[in-house]
Amino acid sequence: MPQTARQWLEHIRALELPERVRIMNVCGGHERSITMAGLRGALPDNLELIPGPGCPVCVCPEEDVYTAIQLALREQVTLVAFGDMLRVPVNVPKSEARSLDQARARGGDVRPIASPTEAVRIAEADPQRPVVFFAAGFETTTAPVAGMVAEGIPDNLSILLSGRLTWPAVAMLLDSEAPGFDALVAPGHVATVMGPEEWEFVTERHHIPAAVAGFSPDSLLAATYSVLRQLQEERPFLDNCYPELVRPGGNPAAKSCLEQTMRVGDATWRGIGTIPDSGFHLRPEYAAHDARVLFPGYADEGRKRAGEMPPGCDCARVVLGKLYPTDCRLYGKACTPRNPVGPCMVSDEGACRIWWSAGARP
Ligand code: SF4
């Protein structure tokens, strides 16, 4: 069995491959490792590695970002969010705050945090002041939020939850007429939490090869080799190429916290629309900590903005793997990390930002 990235590359090059093979990944961490390690250039030309829906900040609906901005500006609350979310722009007239960063510049008490425990600490430090935690993320980020809520949180802390499940977006693509990929590299961190079994539908229902990968080039190449062999042998099965951390059943404690505090239901993805059973929602028992219940007017106002994208922004197509970042006509021109037009150029997990950081120019 190969051990190093170089050995895996040799094994891949030795395979007889079809004219074109498109392999999608659904994890910003995977896309970052692939791009930064230069794996695209090292692999045979007929292999395409396509970044898919792997950036939670990119798919967070405009309505939720807008709601968070309005809460920060119009209510006497402290708004806390993971750092990336602060720069995500919404499509409003220039006279209004376009991001949480701009809301802060206009006097809103907006603070970046790195973990849910920081939100608790900020709420405990000033028990009289409402604190709203804008919690956007996939399963890996939402599970610690669920753990925090399950443990019990201060009375003055509420959650504006925008948690998403990864696999329904892939299911939606696979159910469409043109999924756009021939094999899938499944996300290692998500599988660590939820279990690799979530991805079995890819091989069993759609007969598309799939392998769970870690984040090092050798793990990603092992998964690439696995799906190529599956294609060659016409024998798709879900391969676990990240056994060090991904175990059958996932993390029972994390899943139990998610189950206790949240239910799964339909959810909006920015620029994409509603995907069935793809969102985490706080259970009614936790209504006292649900910002959508505590500030209903804002949520309703925000909902009118469902799905809006900035004019000319192709983020939704980039997120769905229909377009490479450099194919967006704004890439590197109107849209750069300094002046991002869409969320894919903001987040460290966004494909546009990753490609730009690696030096890809239009
Ligand atoms: Fe969106 Fe900017 Fe990327 Fe275009 S270059 S898809 S506008 S983030």
mmCIF file of C-alpha atoms and ligand atoms in Angstrom:
data_model
loop_
_atom_site.group_PDB
_atom_site.id
_atom_site.type_symbol
_atom_site.label_atom_id
_atom_site.label_comp_id
_atom_site.label_asym_id
_atom_site.label_seq_id
_atom_site.Cartn_x
_atom_site.Cartn_y
_atom_site.Cartn_z
ATOM 1 C CA MET A 1 0.000 0.000 0.000
ATOM 2 C CA PRO A 2 1.418 3.447 -0.870
ATOM 3 C CA GLN A 3 2.219 5.655 2.112
ATOM 4 C CA THR A 4 3.325 8.998 0.759
ATOM 5 C CA ALA A 5 1.666 11.522 -1.532
ATOM 6 C CA ARG A 6 4.347 10.827 -4.147
ATOM 7 C CA GLN A 7 3.604 7.092 -4.077
ATOM 8 C CA TRP A 8 -0.144 7.694 -4.375
ATOM 9 C CA LEU A 9 0.477 9.977 -7.340
ATOM 10 C CA GLU A 10 2.502 7.243 -9.040
ATOM 11 C CA HIS A 11 -0.318 4.751 -8.472
ATOM 12 C CA ILE A 12 -2.876 7.198 -9.881
ATOM 13 C CA ARG A 13 -0.719 7.912 -12.949
ATOM 14 C CA ALA A 14 -0.427 4.187 -13.591
ATOM 15 C CA LEU A 15 -4.207 3.783 -13.864
ATOM 16 C CA GLU A 16 -5.905 3.633 -17.213
ATOM 17 C CA LEU A 17 -8.443 6.381 -16.890
ATOM 18 C CA PRO A 18 -11.454 7.398 -18.976
ATOM 19 C CA GLU A 19 -11.119 10.481 -21.145
ATOM 20 C CA ARG A 20 -12.434 12.733 -18.380
ATOM 21 C CA VAL A 21 -13.129 12.101 -14.683
ATOM 22 C CA ARG A 22 -14.651 14.774 -12.452
ATOM 23 C CA ILE A 23 -14.187 14.307 -8.704
ATOM 24 C CA MET A 24 -16.073 16.640 -6.384
ATOM 25 C CA ASN A 25 -15.034 17.521 -2.835
ATOM 26 C CA VAL A 26 -17.473 19.055 -0.353
ATOM 27 C CA CYS A 27 -15.194 20.532 2.264
ATOM 28 C CA GLY A 28 -13.413 23.873 2.362
ATOM 29 C CA GLY A 29 -10.521 22.191 4.204
ATOM 30 C CA HIS A 30 -10.162 19.667 1.378
ATOM 31 C CA GLU A 31 -10.249 22.402 -1.236
ATOM 32 C CA ARG A 32 -7.598 24.365 0.654
ATOM 33 C CA SER A 33 -5.266 21.326 0.917
ATOM 34 C CA ILE A 34 -5.802 20.389 -2.750
ATOM 35 C CA THR A 35 -5.126 23.927 -3.941
ATOM 36 C CA MET A 36 -2.258 24.804 -1.630
ATOM 37 C CA ALA A 37 -0.472 21.489 -2.291
ATOM 38 C CA GLY A 38 -0.895 21.992 -6.039
ATOM 39 C CA LEU A 39 -2.576 18.611 -6.476
ATOM 40 C CA ARG A 40 -4.501 19.707 -9.579
ATOM 41 C CA GLY A 41 -1.247 20.372 -11.428
ATOM 42 C CA ALA A 42 0.295 17.111 -10.230
ATOM 43 C CA LEU A 43 -2.567 14.857 -11.352
ATOM 44 C CA PRO A 44 -3.195 13.676 -14.916
ATOM 45 C CA ASP A 45 -4.834 16.320 -17.116
ATOM 46 C CA ASN A 46 -8.028 14.327 -17.608
ATOM 47 C CA LEU A 47 -8.735 14.400 -13.850
ATOM 48 C CA GLU A 48 -10.779 17.364 -12.679
ATOM 49 C CA LEU A 49 -11.000 18.147 -8.969
ATOM 50 C CA ILE A 50 -14.138 20.206 -8.479
ATOM 51 C CA PRO A 51 -14.818 22.243 -5.338
ATOM 52 C CA GLY A 52 -18.438 21.673 -4.282
ATOM 53 C CA PRO A 53 -20.701 22.826 -1.442
ATOM 54 C CA GLY A 54 -18.062 22.859 1.286
ATOM 55 C CA CYS A 55 -18.156 26.393 2.650
ATOM 56 C CA PRO A 56 -20.765 27.086 5.345
ATOM 57 C CA VAL A 57 -20.240 30.837 5.247
ATOM 58 C CA CYS A 58 -20.841 30.832 1.484
ATOM 59 C CA VAL A 59 -24.210 29.093 1.750
ATOM 60 C CA CYS A 60 -25.479 31.029 4.778
ATOM 61 C CA PRO A 61 -28.582 32.729 3.376
ATOM 62 C CA GLU A 62 -28.605 36.473 2.875
ATOM 63 C CA GLU A 63 -31.752 36.647 5.009
ATOM 64 C CA ASP A 64 -29.835 35.426 8.084
ATOM 65 C CA VAL A 65 -26.891 37.789 7.560
ATOM 66 C CA TYR A 66 -29.361 40.639 7.060
ATOM 67 C CA THR A 67 -31.225 39.684 10.245
ATOM 68 C CA ALA A 68 -27.955 39.638 12.214
ATOM 69 C CA ILE A 69 -26.998 43.090 10.867
ATOM 70 C CA GLN A 70 -30.404 44.540 11.759
ATOM 71 C CA LEU A 71 -30.314 43.057 15.262
ATOM 72 C CA ALA A 72 -26.864 44.537 15.831
ATOM 73 C CA LEU A 73 -28.007 47.982 14.680
ATOM 74 C CA ARG A 74 -31.561 48.265 15.924
ATOM 75 C CA GLU A 75 -31.602 46.355 19.210
ATOM 76 C CA GLN A 76 -29.545 46.864 22.330
ATOM 77 C CA VAL A 77 -27.789 43.531 21.892
ATOM 78 C CA THR A 78 -24.254 42.270 21.589
ATOM 79 C CA LEU A 79 -23.982 40.266 18.383
ATOM 80 C CA VAL A 80 -21.261 37.616 18.315
ATOM 81 C CA ALA A 81 -20.313 35.494 15.298
ATOM 82 C CA PHE A 82 -17.422 33.473 13.950
ATOM 83 C CA GLY A 83 -14.878 35.846 12.383
ATOM 84 C CA ASP A 84 -15.553 34.971 8.728
ATOM 85 C CA MET A 85 -19.213 35.983 8.995
ATOM 86 C CA LEU A 86 -18.379 39.583 9.833
ATOM 87 C CA ARG A 87 -17.267 40.450 6.282
ATOM 88 C CA VAL A 88 -19.988 38.615 4.358
ATOM 89 C CA PRO A 89 -21.765 41.227 2.255
ATOM 90 C CA VAL A 90 -25.501 41.503 1.657
ATOM 91 C CA ASN A 91 -27.159 43.190 -1.256
ATOM 92 C CA VAL A 92 -28.458 46.502 0.145
ATOM 93 C CA PRO A 93 -28.170 50.146 -0.948
ATOM 94 C CA LYS A 94 -24.776 51.730 -0.197
ATOM 95 C CA SER A 95 -26.394 53.943 2.439
ATOM 96 C CA GLU A 96 -27.084 50.839 4.593
ATOM 97 C CA ALA A 97 -24.669 48.530 6.433
ATOM 98 C CA ARG A 98 -23.661 45.777 4.001
ATOM 99 C CA SER A 99 -21.993 43.494 6.545
ATOM 100 C CA LEU A 100 -21.638 42.924 10.260
ATOM 101 C CA ASP A 101 -18.280 44.700 10.056
ATOM 102 C CA GLN A 102 -20.048 47.762 8.670
ATOM 103 C CA ALA A 103 -22.738 47.423 11.368
ATOM 104 C CA ARG A 104 -19.939 47.565 13.923
ATOM 105 C CA ALA A 105 -18.488 50.672 12.276
ATOM 106 C CA ARG A 106 -21.934 52.260 12.613
ATOM 107 C CA GLY A 107 -22.012 51.651 16.341
ATOM 108 C CA GLY A 108 -23.371 48.114 16.617
ATOM 109 C CA ASP A 109 -21.792 45.969 19.328
ATOM 110 C CA VAL A 110 -20.512 43.215 17.032
ATOM 111 C CA ARG A 111 -17.765 40.898 18.239
ATOM 112 C CA PRO A 112 -15.907 38.084 16.495
ATOM 113 C CA ILE A 113 -15.548 34.849 18.434
ATOM 114 C CA ALA A 114 -13.572 31.683 17.804
ATOM 115 C CA SER A 115 -15.680 29.188 19.785
ATOM 116 C CA PRO A 116 -19.125 28.857 21.427
ATOM 117 C CA THR A 117 -17.550 29.069 24.892
ATOM 118 C CA GLU A 118 -16.533 32.643 24.088
ATOM 119 C CA ALA A 119 -20.203 33.488 23.499
ATOM 120 C CA VAL A 120 -21.023 32.098 26.946
ATOM 121 C CA ARG A 121 -18.195 34.095 28.528
ATOM 122 C CA ILE A 122 -19.372 37.331 26.889
ATOM 123 C CA ALA A 123 -22.962 36.731 28.078
ATOM 124 C CA GLU A 124 -21.820 35.914 31.616
ATOM 125 C CA ALA A 125 -19.715 39.070 31.772
ATOM 126 C CA ASP A 126 -22.809 41.294 31.403
ATOM 127 C CA PRO A 127 -25.936 39.371 32.482
ATOM 128 C CA GLN A 128 -28.230 42.392 31.913
ATOM 129 C CA ARG A 129 -27.356 42.714 28.232
ATOM 130 C CA PRO A 130 -28.856 40.375 25.619
ATOM 131 C CA VAL A 131 -26.208 38.552 23.602
ATOM 132 C CA VAL A 132 -27.113 36.977 20.250
ATOM 133 C CA PHE A 133 -24.805 34.293 18.863
ATOM 134 C CA PHE A 134 -25.120 34.147 15.072
ATOM 135 C CA ALA A 135 -24.132 30.498 14.632
ATOM 136 C CA ALA A 136 -23.626 29.599 10.988
ATOM 137 C CA GLY A 137 -21.848 26.385 10.084
ATOM 138 C CA PHE A 138 -21.994 22.779 8.975
ATOM 139 C CA GLU A 139 -22.293 19.766 11.257
ATOM 140 C CA THR A 140 -18.790 20.199 12.689
ATOM 141 C CA THR A 141 -19.522 23.727 13.905
ATOM 142 C CA THR A 142 -23.137 23.129 14.843
ATOM 143 C CA ALA A 143 -22.362 20.145 17.097
ATOM 144 C CA PRO A 144 -20.363 22.274 19.613
ATOM 145 C CA VAL A 145 -23.212 24.821 19.588
ATOM 146 C CA ALA A 146 -25.617 21.973 20.397
ATOM 147 C CA GLY A 147 -23.282 20.838 23.175
ATOM 148 C CA MET A 148 -23.242 24.348 24.612
ATOM 149 C CA VAL A 149 -27.054 24.600 24.563
ATOM 150 C CA ALA A 150 -27.465 21.103 26.029
ATOM 151 C CA GLU A 151 -25.168 21.978 28.931
ATOM 152 C CA GLY A 152 -27.222 25.075 29.726
ATOM 153 C CA ILE A 153 -26.451 28.640 28.738
ATOM 154 C CA PRO A 154 -26.937 32.031 30.446
ATOM 155 C CA ASP A 155 -30.487 33.454 30.329
ATOM 156 C CA ASN A 156 -29.308 36.456 28.296
ATOM 157 C CA LEU A 157 -27.716 34.363 25.522
ATOM 158 C CA SER A 158 -29.751 33.442 22.447
ATOM 159 C CA ILE A 159 -28.805 31.734 19.194
ATOM 160 C CA LEU A 160 -29.517 32.885 15.645
ATOM 161 C CA LEU A 161 -28.950 29.418 14.248
ATOM 162 C CA SER A 162 -27.962 28.919 10.630
ATOM 163 C CA GLY A 163 -26.646 25.348 10.807
ATOM 164 C CA ARG A 164 -26.605 23.190 7.685
ATOM 165 C CA LEU A 165 -26.113 19.519 6.877
ATOM 166 C CA THR A 166 -23.704 18.777 4.046
ATOM 167 C CA TRP A 167 -25.063 15.587 2.517
ATOM 168 C CA PRO A 168 -28.492 16.961 1.413
ATOM 169 C CA ALA A 169 -26.752 19.420 -0.948
ATOM 170 C CA VAL A 170 -24.898 16.517 -2.559
ATOM 171 C CA ALA A 171 -28.146 14.517 -2.682
ATOM 172 C CA MET A 172 -29.824 17.450 -4.426
ATOM 173 C CA LEU A 173 -27.035 17.546 -7.018
ATOM 174 C CA LEU A 174 -27.202 13.801 -7.560
ATOM 175 C CA ASP A 175 -30.982 13.946 -7.968
ATOM 176 C CA SER A 176 -30.630 16.651 -10.610
ATOM 177 C CA GLU A 177 -30.343 15.997 -14.346
ATOM 178 C CA ALA A 178 -26.674 16.993 -14.486
ATOM 179 C CA PRO A 179 -24.873 16.416 -11.173
ATOM 180 C CA GLY A 180 -21.585 17.473 -12.776
ATOM 181 C CA PHE A 181 -19.279 14.883 -11.199
ATOM 182 C CA ASP A 182 -18.388 11.211 -11.551
ATOM 183 C CA ALA A 183 -17.027 10.522 -8.052
ATOM 184 C CA LEU A 184 -17.103 12.094 -4.611
ATOM 185 C CA VAL A 185 -14.478 12.756 -1.949
ATOM 186 C CA ALA A 186 -16.588 12.967 1.220
ATOM 187 C CA PRO A 187 -15.713 15.337 4.078
ATOM 188 C CA GLY A 188 -13.565 13.839 6.829
ATOM 189 C CA HIS A 189 -14.529 16.191 9.656
ATOM 190 C CA VAL A 190 -18.258 15.862 8.995
ATOM 191 C CA ALA A 191 -17.910 12.061 8.898
ATOM 192 C CA THR A 192 -16.002 12.179 12.196
ATOM 193 C CA VAL A 193 -19.048 13.764 13.838
ATOM 194 C CA MET A 194 -21.971 12.196 11.967
ATOM 195 C CA GLY A 195 -20.433 8.895 10.865
ATOM 196 C CA PRO A 196 -19.389 7.855 7.349
ATOM 197 C CA GLU A 197 -22.702 6.024 6.841
ATOM 198 C CA GLU A 198 -24.393 9.311 5.906
ATOM 199 C CA TRP A 199 -22.554 9.109 2.570
ATOM 200 C CA GLU A 200 -23.549 5.561 1.659
ATOM 201 C CA PHE A 201 -26.451 6.872 -0.430
ATOM 202 C CA VAL A 202 -23.900 8.139 -2.969
ATOM 203 C CA THR A 203 -22.672 4.654 -3.792
ATOM 204 C CA GLU A 204 -25.792 2.644 -3.010
ATOM 205 C CA ARG A 205 -28.514 4.806 -4.548
ATOM 206 C CA HIS A 206 -26.550 6.632 -7.235
ATOM 207 C CA HIS A 207 -23.741 4.135 -7.944
ATOM 208 C CA ILE A 208 -21.171 6.916 -7.791
ATOM 209 C CA PRO A 209 -17.780 6.032 -6.234
ATOM 210 C CA ALA A 210 -17.084 7.751 -2.913
ATOM 211 C CA ALA A 211 -14.304 7.876 -0.334
ATOM 212 C CA VAL A 212 -13.979 9.785 2.939
ATOM 213 C CA ALA A 213 -10.684 11.694 3.099
ATOM 214 C CA GLY A 214 -8.594 13.470 5.701
ATOM 215 C CA PHE A 215 -6.817 16.729 5.058
ATOM 216 C CA SER A 216 -3.261 15.799 4.180
ATOM 217 C CA PRO A 217 -2.273 15.420 0.518
ATOM 218 C CA ASP A 218 -1.601 11.693 1.024
ATOM 219 C CA SER A 219 -5.097 11.100 2.474
ATOM 220 C CA LEU A 220 -6.715 13.116 -0.322
ATOM 221 C CA LEU A 221 -4.717 11.226 -2.937
ATOM 222 C CA ALA A 222 -5.580 7.893 -1.299
ATOM 223 C CA ALA A 223 -9.265 8.815 -1.610
ATOM 224 C CA THR A 224 -8.715 9.955 -5.209
ATOM 225 C CA TYR A 225 -7.031 6.640 -6.037
ATOM 226 C CA SER A 226 -9.851 4.747 -4.320
ATOM 227 C CA VAL A 227 -12.637 6.406 -6.307
ATOM 228 C CA LEU A 228 -10.697 5.964 -9.551
ATOM 229 C CA ARG A 229 -10.269 2.244 -8.851
ATOM 230 C CA GLN A 230 -13.968 2.014 -8.041
ATOM 231 C CA LEU A 231 -14.775 3.677 -11.360
ATOM 232 C CA GLN A 232 -12.400 1.384 -13.220
ATOM 233 C CA GLU A 233 -13.789 -1.748 -11.610
ATOM 234 C CA GLU A 234 -17.389 -0.468 -11.775
ATOM 235 C CA ARG A 235 -17.726 -1.422 -8.127
ATOM 236 C CA PRO A 236 -18.721 1.658 -6.125
ATOM 237 C CA PHE A 237 -18.505 1.413 -2.347
ATOM 238 C CA LEU A 238 -17.925 3.956 0.393
ATOM 239 C CA ASP A 239 -14.233 3.765 1.276
ATOM 240 C CA ASN A 240 -12.969 5.246 4.531
ATOM 241 C CA CYS A 241 -9.548 6.730 3.784
ATOM 242 C CA TYR A 242 -9.468 8.584 7.107
ATOM 243 C CA PRO A 243 -9.771 5.689 9.588
ATOM 244 C CA GLU A 244 -7.582 7.453 12.160
ATOM 245 C CA LEU A 245 -10.535 9.691 13.064
ATOM 246 C CA VAL A 246 -13.616 8.505 11.182
ATOM 247 C CA ARG A 247 -15.336 5.659 13.001
ATOM 248 C CA PRO A 248 -18.605 3.858 12.246
ATOM 249 C CA GLY A 249 -21.473 5.776 13.822
ATOM 250 C CA GLY A 250 -19.459 8.971 14.224
ATOM 251 C CA ASN A 251 -19.272 10.715 17.576
ATOM 252 C CA PRO A 252 -22.208 9.499 19.736
ATOM 253 C CA ALA A 253 -21.901 12.315 22.301
ATOM 254 C CA ALA A 254 -21.983 15.045 19.636
ATOM 255 C CA LYS A 255 -24.891 13.396 17.823
ATOM 256 C CA SER A 256 -26.816 13.061 21.061
ATOM 257 C CA CYS A 257 -26.421 16.813 21.789
ATOM 258 C CA LEU A 258 -27.607 17.628 18.262
ATOM 259 C CA GLU A 259 -30.600 15.314 18.676
ATOM 260 C CA GLN A 260 -31.484 16.761 22.090
ATOM 261 C CA THR A 261 -31.408 20.436 21.142
ATOM 262 C CA MET A 262 -32.112 20.605 17.412
ATOM 263 C CA ARG A 263 -34.393 19.166 14.787
ATOM 264 C CA VAL A 264 -33.601 18.781 11.121
ATOM 265 C CA GLY A 265 -35.823 20.593 8.616
ATOM 266 C CA ASP A 266 -35.877 22.381 5.283
ATOM 267 C CA ALA A 267 -33.435 25.275 4.967
ATOM 268 C CA THR A 268 -32.442 27.984 2.504
ATOM 269 C CA TRP A 269 -28.976 27.987 0.937
ATOM 270 C CA ARG A 270 -27.733 31.284 -0.415
ATOM 271 C CA GLY A 271 -28.395 31.623 -4.123
ATOM 272 C CA ILE A 272 -29.481 27.996 -4.322
ATOM 273 C CA GLY A 273 -32.869 27.976 -2.640
ATOM 274 C CA THR A 274 -34.509 25.564 -0.216
ATOM 275 C CA ILE A 275 -32.964 22.130 0.218
ATOM 276 C CA PRO A 276 -35.189 19.622 2.031
ATOM 277 C CA ASP A 277 -33.995 18.448 5.448
ATOM 278 C CA SER A 278 -30.738 20.359 5.199
ATOM 279 C CA GLY A 279 -30.939 22.683 8.188
ATOM 280 C CA PHE A 280 -30.662 22.482 11.966
ATOM 281 C CA HIS A 281 -33.388 24.333 13.902
ATOM 282 C CA LEU A 282 -33.552 24.762 17.672
ATOM 283 C CA ARG A 283 -36.234 22.603 19.240
ATOM 284 C CA PRO A 284 -39.245 24.430 20.772
ATOM 285 C CA GLU A 285 -38.036 23.479 24.286
ATOM 286 C CA TYR A 286 -35.170 25.958 23.714
ATOM 287 C CA ALA A 287 -37.395 28.798 22.458
ATOM 288 C CA ALA A 288 -36.185 31.040 25.306
ATOM 289 C CA HIS A 289 -32.753 30.936 23.645
ATOM 290 C CA ASP A 290 -33.923 31.101 20.040
ATOM 291 C CA ALA A 291 -33.228 34.559 18.561
ATOM 292 C CA ARG A 292 -35.786 33.868 15.809
ATOM 293 C CA VAL A 293 -38.469 33.506 18.485
ATOM 294 C CA LEU A 294 -37.218 36.384 20.654
ATOM 295 C CA PHE A 295 -36.940 38.812 17.707
ATOM 296 C CA PRO A 296 -39.633 37.583 15.311
ATOM 297 C CA GLY A 297 -40.022 40.801 13.323
ATOM 298 C CA TYR A 298 -36.413 40.692 12.163
ATOM 299 C CA ALA A 299 -36.640 37.092 11.074
ATOM 300 C CA ASP A 300 -39.796 37.891 9.044
ATOM 301 C CA GLU A 301 -38.158 40.953 7.501
ATOM 302 C CA GLY A 302 -35.074 38.924 6.678
ATOM 303 C CA ARG A 303 -37.103 36.112 5.130
ATOM 304 C CA LYS A 304 -38.282 38.462 2.374
ATOM 305 C CA ARG A 305 -34.649 38.528 1.210
ATOM 306 C CA ALA A 306 -34.388 34.753 0.820
ATOM 307 C CA GLY A 307 -31.821 33.680 -1.749
ATOM 308 C CA GLU A 308 -30.661 37.132 -2.841
ATOM 309 C CA MET A 309 -27.154 37.393 -4.295
ATOM 310 C CA PRO A 310 -25.189 40.501 -5.254
ATOM 311 C CA PRO A 311 -25.625 41.392 -8.969
ATOM 312 C CA GLY A 312 -23.153 39.495 -11.159
ATOM 313 C CA CYS A 313 -22.055 37.189 -8.331
ATOM 314 C CA ASP A 314 -21.655 33.563 -9.387
ATOM 315 C CA CYS A 315 -21.095 32.168 -5.881
ATOM 316 C CA ALA A 316 -24.088 29.829 -6.085
ATOM 317 C CA ARG A 317 -22.723 28.191 -9.235
ATOM 318 C CA VAL A 318 -19.237 28.003 -7.726
ATOM 319 C CA VAL A 319 -20.672 26.384 -4.583
ATOM 320 C CA LEU A 320 -22.521 23.805 -6.676
ATOM 321 C CA GLY A 321 -19.405 22.980 -8.684
ATOM 322 C CA LYS A 322 -20.901 24.305 -11.917
ATOM 323 C CA LEU A 323 -18.237 26.952 -12.361
ATOM 324 C CA TYR A 324 -14.618 27.328 -11.289
ATOM 325 C CA PRO A 325 -13.882 30.522 -9.324
ATOM 326 C CA THR A 326 -11.771 31.974 -12.144
ATOM 327 C CA ASP A 327 -14.753 31.589 -14.498
ATOM 328 C CA CYS A 328 -16.735 34.223 -12.576
ATOM 329 C CA ARG A 329 -16.447 37.467 -14.509
ATOM 330 C CA LEU A 330 -15.987 39.435 -11.268
ATOM 331 C CA TYR A 331 -13.088 37.259 -10.002
ATOM 332 C CA GLY A 332 -10.009 39.384 -9.400
ATOM 333 C CA LYS A 333 -11.671 42.417 -10.979
ATOM 334 C CA ALA A 334 -14.641 43.753 -9.033
ATOM 335 C CA CYS A 335 -14.236 40.938 -6.469
ATOM 336 C CA THR A 336 -11.047 40.474 -4.436
ATOM 337 C CA PRO A 337 -10.405 39.548 -0.795
ATOM 338 C CA ARG A 338 -10.012 43.257 -0.037
ATOM 339 C CA ASN A 339 -13.358 44.087 -1.669
ATOM 340 C CA PRO A 340 -15.360 40.864 -1.745
ATOM 341 C CA VAL A 341 -18.589 40.893 -3.725
ATOM 342 C CA GLY A 342 -19.693 37.396 -2.757
ATOM 343 C CA PRO A 343 -19.181 35.181 0.298
ATOM 344 C CA CYS A 344 -16.890 32.753 -1.575
ATOM 345 C CA MET A 345 -14.215 35.477 -1.600
ATOM 346 C CA VAL A 346 -14.666 36.197 2.120
ATOM 347 C CA SER A 347 -14.371 32.903 3.891
ATOM 348 C CA ASP A 348 -11.168 30.939 4.350
ATOM 349 C CA GLU A 349 -13.269 27.968 3.222
ATOM 350 C CA GLY A 350 -14.628 29.720 0.129
ATOM 351 C CA ALA A 351 -13.268 28.414 -3.184
ATOM 352 C CA CYS A 352 -12.691 31.910 -4.602
ATOM 353 C CA ARG A 353 -10.692 33.016 -1.566
ATOM 354 C CA ILE A 354 -8.662 29.799 -1.574
ATOM 355 C CA TRP A 355 -7.867 30.024 -5.274
ATOM 356 C CA TRP A 356 -6.947 33.689 -4.931
ATOM 357 C CA SER A 357 -4.650 32.932 -1.958
ATOM 358 C CA ALA A 358 -2.939 30.245 -4.047
ATOM 359 C CA GLY A 359 -2.208 32.780 -6.782
ATOM 360 C CA ALA A 360 -4.902 31.867 -9.343
ATOM 361 C CA ARG A 361 -5.580 34.957 -11.425
ATOM 362 C CA PRO A 362 -8.262 35.545 -14.079
HETATM 363 FE FE1 SF4 B 1 -18.785 35.343 -5.933
HETATM 364 FE FE2 SF4 B 1 -16.628 36.941 -6.105
HETATM 365 FE FE3 SF4 B 1 -16.350 34.338 -6.379
HETATM 366 FE FE4 SF4 B 1 -17.527 35.750 -8.277
HETATM 367 S S1 SF4 B 1 -15.397 35.889 -7.654
HETATM 368 S S2 SF4 B 1 -18.209 33.789 -7.458
HETATM 369 S S3 SF4 B 1 -18.598 37.285 -7.047
HETATM 370 S S4 SF4 B 1 -17.026 35.435 -4.557
#
